[in-house]
């Protein structure tokens, strides 16, 4: 068992374990659960005498739990992209991340310093893709939110091809939370900055690879642009992390958390990081763009709400002439600042709670009426009886939307993805009584507003991933998987397996390794793919 302290050290480097090892299973894992959970997050924070400033910047460490015949095999491996290689060869951080600007070794000559300056004025972003695991066609990729993704082998966790979105589509930034449909298509959104005098958000689809296409052909080669939405300001595009999708519509939130492109271009010479160029403007509205997937155009009606910061969409669905979508929202962007490593070291005490006051995440439900022509100015057009969300007509084709707050204190939402784009009842999230440390895994009933929790003293769980029983007849027929870090020196870290229906523990797979705090993950069935 690995040596532990009573407090998780966010800034310590974690050792990889590339050779698979058998976990110790207590309990009973369902026979139908055959596949691999792959998760990713930052794992290395110092290289030589240099250190990252922000937890999100750490070099990406993947780990996986493979389920076969009731056994669980664990392994972990660093993502060996160009960023990793350059840092290791230099024995220092030489590639900048969002919260950490890398400067050349003082001993380098003036030519090397000039090259470094130019590379930051027109930045070539990092391929340290440590935010999520996604799928295009039959291929799996590690991703962050730059124009680079890295193909991986989900079985061995070996790093494969470096892929540049710009080879297939003119975008500088792309979300790390695509959507998928049952036909095998993937959907995503990217931002193109100041192309021909315009900044726009582009929604695209990646179809599955046809059977007659040569093996190894990337699915991105057949990428299709569905729609482009103009940015409301040329040089300050909105930051976004995810979006919503129903059978017929895509929901994109243009929030007043903005990237100042001019400041980003001069950040290096001003000795500041790119994250400092991300500003929240509480005096601005939040625009809600609704894109018709059939016409591939935004609908004529304009929707807006008050300023907020959204990282994660939960789900969206259509009902009786309305679009209903759920999100996790914050009052500002101070959550990002909390994850600077100096802040984490100062604010997290031994009980695993933060002394710093930060916004509490709010689970918000919005409703967008589709038919507004016959409505009067000042009329609330939401006709659904089960929600208090409103959408008031202010003038022709303009609605002010106010949400219903279903609950607070929950984030990292996952659902049974078979219900994505459809009305679902249950959501699985982490609960942080005092962020940033999650202390509970929660099952939330969106109809009754009731919650059921799993928690254990001294345990910090990750984002819960729902895996549906292939023969399920009910929405919550499946299991919920979450990696858990134990602060108890007598207990190993483990993968938690909960029966989703009763939300009780049915098994845990303890590993002889120190798990790392990760971000997001993807479950791959042995004989088919499921999100």
XYZ file of C-alpha atoms in Angstrom:
531
model
C 0.000 0.000 0.000
C 1.283 3.452 -0.912
C 2.327 5.786 1.875
C -0.260 8.496 2.495
C -0.759 11.691 4.425
C -4.007 12.883 5.950
C -4.253 15.590 3.322
C -4.249 15.275 -0.456
C -1.384 17.201 -2.015
C -2.702 18.689 -5.232
C 0.760 19.800 -6.306
C 2.725 16.555 -5.880
C 3.842 14.530 -8.893
C 2.107 11.186 -9.250
C 3.850 8.017 -10.401
C 2.499 6.241 -13.454
C 1.838 2.503 -13.411
C 1.836 1.410 -17.066
C 1.830 -2.328 -16.348
C -1.657 -3.627 -15.503
C -2.169 -4.801 -11.941
C -5.107 -6.688 -10.506
C -7.226 -4.736 -8.061
C -8.564 -6.323 -4.878
C -12.333 -6.566 -5.303
C -14.601 -6.553 -2.274
C -18.217 -7.213 -3.143
C -19.764 -8.404 -6.365
C -19.361 -6.757 -9.765
C -22.266 -7.438 -12.186
C -21.491 -10.014 -14.872
C -22.733 -7.661 -17.596
C -20.154 -4.983 -16.697
C -17.454 -5.748 -19.262
C -15.378 -2.879 -20.554
C -12.936 -0.168 -19.555
C -13.342 3.105 -17.695
C -10.690 5.577 -18.893
C -10.195 8.783 -16.924
C -7.747 11.653 -17.195
C -6.532 14.647 -15.210
C -3.392 16.539 -14.198
C -0.696 14.427 -12.555
C 2.691 16.172 -12.819
C 3.225 19.693 -11.483
C 6.990 20.149 -11.259
C 9.692 19.537 -13.860
C 13.235 20.128 -12.713
C 13.285 23.426 -10.817
C 10.106 24.734 -12.479
C 6.502 24.320 -11.349
C 3.042 24.913 -12.721
C 0.960 27.627 -11.095
C -2.471 26.104 -11.656
C -3.793 22.620 -10.979
C -5.470 22.419 -14.414
C -2.049 22.984 -16.054
C -0.386 19.825 -14.717
C 0.733 17.274 -17.307
C -2.002 14.831 -18.210
C -2.098 11.445 -16.493
C -4.518 8.788 -17.771
C -5.683 5.817 -15.775
C -8.029 2.952 -16.529
C -10.067 0.243 -14.838
C -10.733 -2.772 -17.067
C -13.630 -5.089 -16.067
C -13.407 -8.711 -17.146
C -15.253 -11.632 -15.530
C -15.626 -9.931 -12.172
C -11.955 -8.894 -12.044
C -10.630 -5.340 -12.347
C -7.243 -4.469 -13.835
C -5.710 -1.050 -13.176
C -3.015 0.885 -15.004
C -1.946 4.510 -15.495
C 0.260 6.300 -17.978
C 1.259 9.864 -18.720
C 0.087 11.344 -21.999
C 3.307 11.545 -23.983
C 2.541 14.409 -26.314
C 4.879 17.052 -27.679
C 4.455 19.099 -24.497
C 5.490 16.180 -22.279
C 8.468 15.365 -24.505
C 9.704 18.978 -24.686
C 9.432 19.434 -20.922
C 11.203 16.162 -20.155
C 14.039 16.816 -22.603
C 14.622 20.311 -21.197
C 14.065 19.158 -17.591
C 11.953 22.267 -17.109
C 8.549 23.560 -18.172
C 9.040 25.023 -21.649
C 5.476 24.924 -23.005
C 2.997 27.437 -21.616
C -0.396 26.428 -20.248
C -3.443 28.578 -19.505
C -2.398 29.425 -15.956
C 1.384 29.091 -16.321
C 3.545 31.056 -18.732
C 6.792 29.285 -19.570
C 9.911 31.409 -19.957
C 13.259 30.269 -21.432
C 16.177 29.220 -19.292
C 18.079 32.430 -18.362
C 21.219 30.839 -19.764
C 19.726 30.599 -23.275
C 21.001 32.961 -25.962
C 19.093 35.964 -27.264
C 18.012 34.086 -30.424
C 16.277 31.385 -28.382
C 14.549 34.028 -26.296
C 13.316 35.831 -29.420
C 11.855 32.613 -30.819
C 10.080 31.982 -27.511
C 8.650 35.515 -27.563
C 7.275 35.125 -31.086
C 5.711 31.753 -30.286
C 3.717 33.398 -27.506
C 2.666 36.451 -29.499
C 1.002 34.129 -32.020
C 0.649 31.111 -29.734
C 0.849 27.516 -30.837
C -1.116 25.963 -28.029
C -0.187 22.988 -25.885
C -1.129 19.384 -26.645
C -1.238 18.589 -22.929
C -4.767 17.249 -23.307
C -5.762 16.539 -19.725
C -9.461 17.369 -19.482
C -11.454 14.509 -20.982
C -11.515 11.361 -23.116
C -13.690 11.672 -26.227
C -14.581 9.661 -29.315
C -14.646 10.424 -33.039
C -15.631 7.421 -35.158
C -13.932 4.401 -33.614
C -10.986 6.387 -32.276
C -10.476 7.759 -28.783
C -8.709 10.986 -27.935
C -7.404 12.858 -24.930
C -8.573 16.452 -25.147
C -8.379 19.805 -23.452
C -9.845 22.860 -25.205
C -7.165 23.874 -27.700
C -7.020 22.966 -31.388
C -4.954 19.863 -30.537
C -6.152 16.441 -29.416
C -4.098 13.250 -28.949
C -5.257 9.852 -30.149
C -4.789 7.160 -27.508
C -5.021 3.396 -27.217
C -7.722 2.991 -24.542
C -6.475 -0.504 -23.658
C -2.777 0.224 -23.138
C -3.094 4.011 -22.629
C -0.288 4.555 -25.109
C -0.174 7.967 -26.793
C -0.626 7.890 -30.548
C -1.202 10.547 -33.238
C -1.303 14.269 -32.618
C -4.370 15.681 -34.361
C -4.858 19.353 -35.230
C -8.504 20.357 -35.682
C -7.310 23.130 -37.985
C -6.394 20.518 -40.583
C -10.121 19.846 -40.919
C -11.803 23.021 -39.648
C -10.790 26.626 -38.982
C -11.003 26.735 -35.156
C -8.659 27.869 -32.389
C -10.578 26.400 -29.443
C -12.897 23.367 -29.170
C -14.919 22.063 -26.209
C -13.914 18.902 -24.390
C -17.535 17.739 -24.042
C -18.893 16.599 -27.435
C -22.237 14.886 -27.871
C -22.973 11.560 -29.574
C -26.030 10.054 -31.219
C -27.106 6.453 -31.709
C -25.959 6.488 -35.349
C -22.352 7.017 -34.252
C -22.110 10.728 -35.081
C -20.171 13.066 -32.792
C -21.045 16.758 -32.385
C -18.915 19.586 -31.063
C -18.406 23.375 -31.071
C -15.277 25.411 -31.714
C -14.301 29.085 -31.867
C -12.531 30.735 -34.778
C -10.981 34.037 -33.780
C -10.894 37.023 -36.155
C -11.026 35.106 -39.424
C -11.604 37.599 -42.256
C -12.655 40.182 -39.722
C -15.151 37.901 -37.972
C -15.093 35.784 -34.833
C -17.577 32.934 -34.822
C -18.636 29.765 -33.041
C -18.828 26.757 -35.361
C -20.964 23.700 -34.677
C -19.771 20.583 -36.471
C -20.593 16.905 -36.872
C -18.168 14.023 -37.296
C -19.870 11.000 -38.926
C -18.751 7.434 -38.223
C -16.250 5.848 -40.576
C -17.888 3.992 -43.468
C -17.029 0.318 -43.873
C -15.354 0.837 -47.270
C -12.958 3.514 -45.953
C -9.322 2.368 -45.533
C -8.397 1.340 -42.014
C -6.725 4.107 -40.049
C -8.568 6.939 -41.797
C -9.557 9.477 -39.119
C -13.268 10.155 -38.824
C -12.469 13.880 -38.667
C -11.617 13.711 -42.370
C -15.372 13.649 -43.070
C -16.199 16.496 -40.671
C -19.303 18.509 -41.603
C -20.010 22.095 -40.537
C -23.618 22.383 -39.369
C -23.852 26.031 -38.424
C -21.841 29.114 -37.483
C -22.971 31.641 -34.884
C -21.350 35.104 -34.990
C -19.666 36.237 -31.778
C -21.154 39.406 -30.301
C -17.680 40.953 -30.062
C -14.774 40.485 -32.476
C -11.859 40.256 -30.036
C -13.543 39.004 -26.856
C -15.187 35.638 -27.609
C -17.056 33.813 -24.885
C -15.446 30.937 -23.015
C -17.578 27.782 -22.930
C -16.934 24.248 -21.749
C -19.985 22.313 -22.951
C -23.331 22.666 -24.736
C -26.744 21.021 -24.881
C -28.411 18.931 -27.587
C -31.877 17.487 -28.222
C -33.166 15.501 -31.177
C -33.873 18.684 -33.120
C -31.914 21.497 -31.484
C -28.518 22.519 -30.140
C -28.302 24.887 -27.164
C -25.236 27.106 -26.991
C -24.701 29.586 -24.152
C -22.672 32.690 -24.990
C -21.809 33.793 -21.483
C -20.084 36.990 -20.314
C -16.918 35.106 -19.372
C -14.697 36.336 -22.191
C -11.212 35.871 -23.600
C -9.497 39.162 -24.401
C -7.526 38.255 -27.521
C -5.396 41.417 -27.599
C -4.331 40.877 -24.000
C -3.542 37.234 -24.773
C -1.239 38.350 -27.590
C 0.736 40.578 -25.205
C 0.552 38.409 -22.069
C 4.054 36.980 -22.491
C 5.770 40.366 -22.667
C 3.662 41.599 -19.752
C 4.808 38.618 -17.659
C 1.305 37.396 -16.991
C -0.514 34.200 -17.924
C -3.265 33.687 -20.477
C -5.818 32.973 -17.754
C -5.501 36.592 -16.612
C -6.983 37.532 -19.998
C -10.191 35.675 -19.143
C -12.582 38.212 -17.639
C -16.096 37.959 -16.268
C -18.384 40.875 -17.108
C -21.347 40.729 -14.697
C -22.976 43.762 -16.328
C -23.471 41.813 -19.583
C -26.331 39.460 -20.354
C -25.962 35.777 -21.099
C -27.167 34.941 -24.612
C -28.838 31.592 -25.258
C -28.501 30.485 -28.879
C -30.926 27.840 -30.120
C -29.846 26.171 -33.370
C -32.279 24.122 -35.447
C -30.482 20.925 -36.463
C -32.717 20.455 -39.514
C -32.361 23.930 -41.040
C -28.813 24.244 -39.617
C -29.579 27.837 -38.645
C -30.256 29.679 -35.373
C -33.964 30.153 -34.708
C -35.293 33.684 -35.156
C -36.262 34.101 -31.505
C -33.542 35.544 -29.292
C -33.278 34.294 -25.713
C -31.228 35.810 -22.931
C -30.810 35.695 -19.166
C -28.754 37.320 -16.417
C -24.975 37.043 -16.199
C -23.676 33.671 -15.014
C -20.787 31.270 -15.533
C -21.556 27.793 -16.862
C -19.108 24.925 -17.180
C -21.368 21.888 -17.398
C -24.649 21.239 -19.158
C -26.670 18.406 -17.610
C -29.223 17.533 -20.293
C -31.841 19.044 -22.589
C -35.140 17.799 -23.995
C -38.225 18.895 -25.953
C -41.718 18.946 -24.485
C -44.990 20.472 -25.721
C -43.434 23.243 -27.775
C -40.661 24.005 -25.271
C -36.956 23.276 -24.998
C -35.995 22.431 -21.414
C -32.320 22.431 -20.506
C -30.466 22.007 -17.227
C -27.053 23.449 -16.356
C -24.747 23.918 -13.388
C -24.110 27.653 -12.976
C -21.925 29.891 -10.821
C -22.307 33.552 -9.935
C -18.801 34.389 -11.195
C -15.554 32.734 -12.304
C -13.750 32.623 -8.957
C -13.860 28.818 -9.044
C -10.955 28.870 -11.505
C -8.881 31.051 -9.173
C -9.408 28.608 -6.325
C -7.435 25.973 -8.245
C -4.193 27.918 -8.338
C -1.864 25.606 -6.438
C -0.802 28.264 -3.937
C -4.454 28.886 -3.159
C -5.143 25.168 -2.745
C -2.201 24.772 -0.385
C -3.312 27.722 1.733
C -7.029 27.048 1.777
C -7.367 23.281 2.178
C -7.056 22.202 5.779
C -6.594 18.658 7.064
C -10.305 17.929 7.120
C -10.420 18.469 3.377
C -12.465 21.661 3.368
C -11.798 25.138 2.118
C -11.609 28.233 4.298
C -12.252 30.489 1.328
C -15.727 31.719 0.460
C -16.554 30.909 -3.149
C -19.782 30.750 -5.160
C -21.873 27.652 -4.651
C -22.871 25.825 -7.854
C -26.566 26.077 -8.651
C -28.508 23.532 -10.636
C -30.626 25.690 -12.955
C -33.447 24.686 -15.270
C -34.275 26.948 -18.214
C -37.274 26.672 -20.522
C -37.311 28.115 -24.054
C -40.779 28.409 -25.671
C -40.654 27.775 -29.409
C -43.898 29.535 -30.439
C -44.065 33.208 -29.469
C -45.721 35.029 -32.387
C -49.195 35.348 -30.855
C -47.951 36.240 -27.370
C -48.300 39.685 -25.847
C -45.387 41.762 -24.557
C -44.915 40.994 -20.858
C -46.451 37.538 -21.126
C -44.728 34.496 -19.638
C -44.750 31.907 -22.397
C -43.737 28.888 -20.299
C -46.801 26.641 -20.099
C -45.229 23.608 -18.411
C -46.853 23.113 -15.014
C -43.985 21.324 -13.265
C -41.454 24.163 -13.384
C -41.236 27.726 -12.094
C -38.848 28.752 -14.890
C -40.130 31.733 -16.892
C -39.654 33.206 -20.361
C -41.202 36.658 -20.679
C -41.683 38.328 -24.048
C -39.966 41.717 -23.942
C -40.499 42.613 -27.576
C -40.825 40.936 -30.943
C -38.621 37.828 -31.091
C -36.949 38.590 -27.735
C -37.506 36.625 -24.507
C -36.016 37.174 -21.053
C -35.563 33.753 -19.442
C -35.287 33.140 -15.704
C -34.472 29.675 -14.376
C -35.857 27.450 -11.703
C -33.143 26.516 -9.206
C -33.588 22.815 -8.520
C -30.794 22.482 -5.942
C -27.379 23.823 -4.939
C -23.919 22.499 -4.088
C -23.640 19.867 -6.837
C -21.428 19.711 -9.936
C -19.789 17.277 -12.400
C -23.163 15.976 -13.628
C -23.607 12.712 -15.514
C -26.781 10.992 -16.683
C -27.762 7.726 -18.316
C -26.560 8.869 -21.751
C -29.205 6.741 -23.443
C -31.516 9.547 -22.280
C -29.370 12.358 -23.629
C -31.622 14.829 -25.465
C -34.688 13.236 -23.879
C -36.560 13.841 -20.650
C -34.720 12.073 -17.870
C -35.345 11.848 -14.150
C -31.993 11.104 -12.517
C -28.663 12.906 -12.428
C -25.436 11.705 -10.780
C -23.092 14.360 -9.407
C -20.465 15.137 -6.807
C -21.371 17.156 -3.750
C -18.892 19.622 -2.285
C -20.084 21.066 0.985
C -17.042 23.335 0.895
C -15.510 23.371 -2.615
C -13.246 22.380 -4.200
C -13.113 19.024 -2.444
C -15.929 16.599 -3.359
C -16.988 14.599 -0.335
C -20.094 12.822 -1.622
C -21.478 11.142 -4.720
C -25.111 12.094 -5.175
C -28.122 10.741 -7.049
C -30.553 13.597 -7.668
C -34.206 13.099 -8.624
C -35.188 16.074 -10.782
C -38.905 15.410 -10.251
C -39.110 14.979 -6.477
C -35.937 17.043 -5.797
C -34.806 14.305 -3.421
C -31.153 13.311 -3.072
C -29.403 10.128 -2.038
C -25.711 10.271 -1.126
C -22.759 7.936 -0.836
C -20.034 9.170 1.480
C -17.307 7.763 3.680
C -15.147 9.524 6.225
C -11.884 10.747 4.739
C -12.826 9.835 1.163
C -12.803 12.143 -1.857
C -14.742 10.791 -4.861
C -14.406 11.809 -8.501
C -17.026 12.592 -11.111
C -19.518 9.677 -11.122
C -19.976 7.829 -14.422
C -23.261 6.019 -15.053
C -23.025 2.765 -17.013
C -26.344 1.341 -18.165
C -27.173 -2.347 -18.004
C -27.330 -3.444 -21.672
C -30.673 -5.125 -20.909
C -32.082 -2.233 -18.890
C -35.784 -1.464 -18.933
C -35.601 1.461 -16.507
C -33.570 4.666 -16.549
C -31.560 3.895 -13.414
C -30.869 0.238 -14.173
C -27.078 0.217 -14.136
C -24.088 1.105 -12.011
C -22.320 4.298 -11.047
C -18.515 4.256 -11.080
C -16.324 6.741 -9.228
C -12.653 6.736 -8.310
C -12.134 7.464 -4.630
C -9.050 8.808 -2.868
C -8.786 7.789 0.770
C -7.051 9.996 3.313
C -6.869 7.066 5.717
C -3.324 5.657 5.696
C -4.776 2.211 6.442
C -7.002 2.178 3.369
C -6.114 1.949 -0.297
C -7.594 4.216 -2.926
C -10.326 2.444 -4.843
C -12.894 2.410 -7.595
C -16.391 2.569 -6.142
C -19.220 0.595 -7.769
C -22.733 1.665 -6.786
C -25.976 0.032 -7.834
C -27.666 3.042 -9.414
C -31.251 2.121 -8.533
C -30.722 1.804 -4.772
C -27.535 3.890 -4.751
C -25.852 1.427 -2.453
C -22.303 0.134 -2.690
C -22.086 -3.307 -4.267
C -18.311 -3.436 -4.781
C -15.050 -1.592 -4.517
C -11.830 -2.356 -6.344
C -8.849 -1.315 -4.205
C -5.588 -0.595 -6.017
C -1.998 -0.739 -4.879
C -1.342 2.725 -6.266
C -1.968 6.321 -5.320
C -4.855 7.552 -7.439
C -4.791 11.163 -8.601
C -7.552 13.726 -8.597
C -8.806 13.591 -12.162
C -11.366 15.473 -14.248
C -13.519 13.443 -16.622
C -13.768 9.989 -18.133
C -15.420 7.641 -20.617
C -16.654 4.054 -20.274
C -16.014 1.783 -23.275
C -17.994 -1.443 -23.419
C -16.047 -4.544 -24.409
C -18.243 -5.283 -27.434
C -19.783 -1.885 -28.111
C -19.242 1.774 -27.317
C -21.204 3.646 -24.716
C -20.623 7.090 -23.242
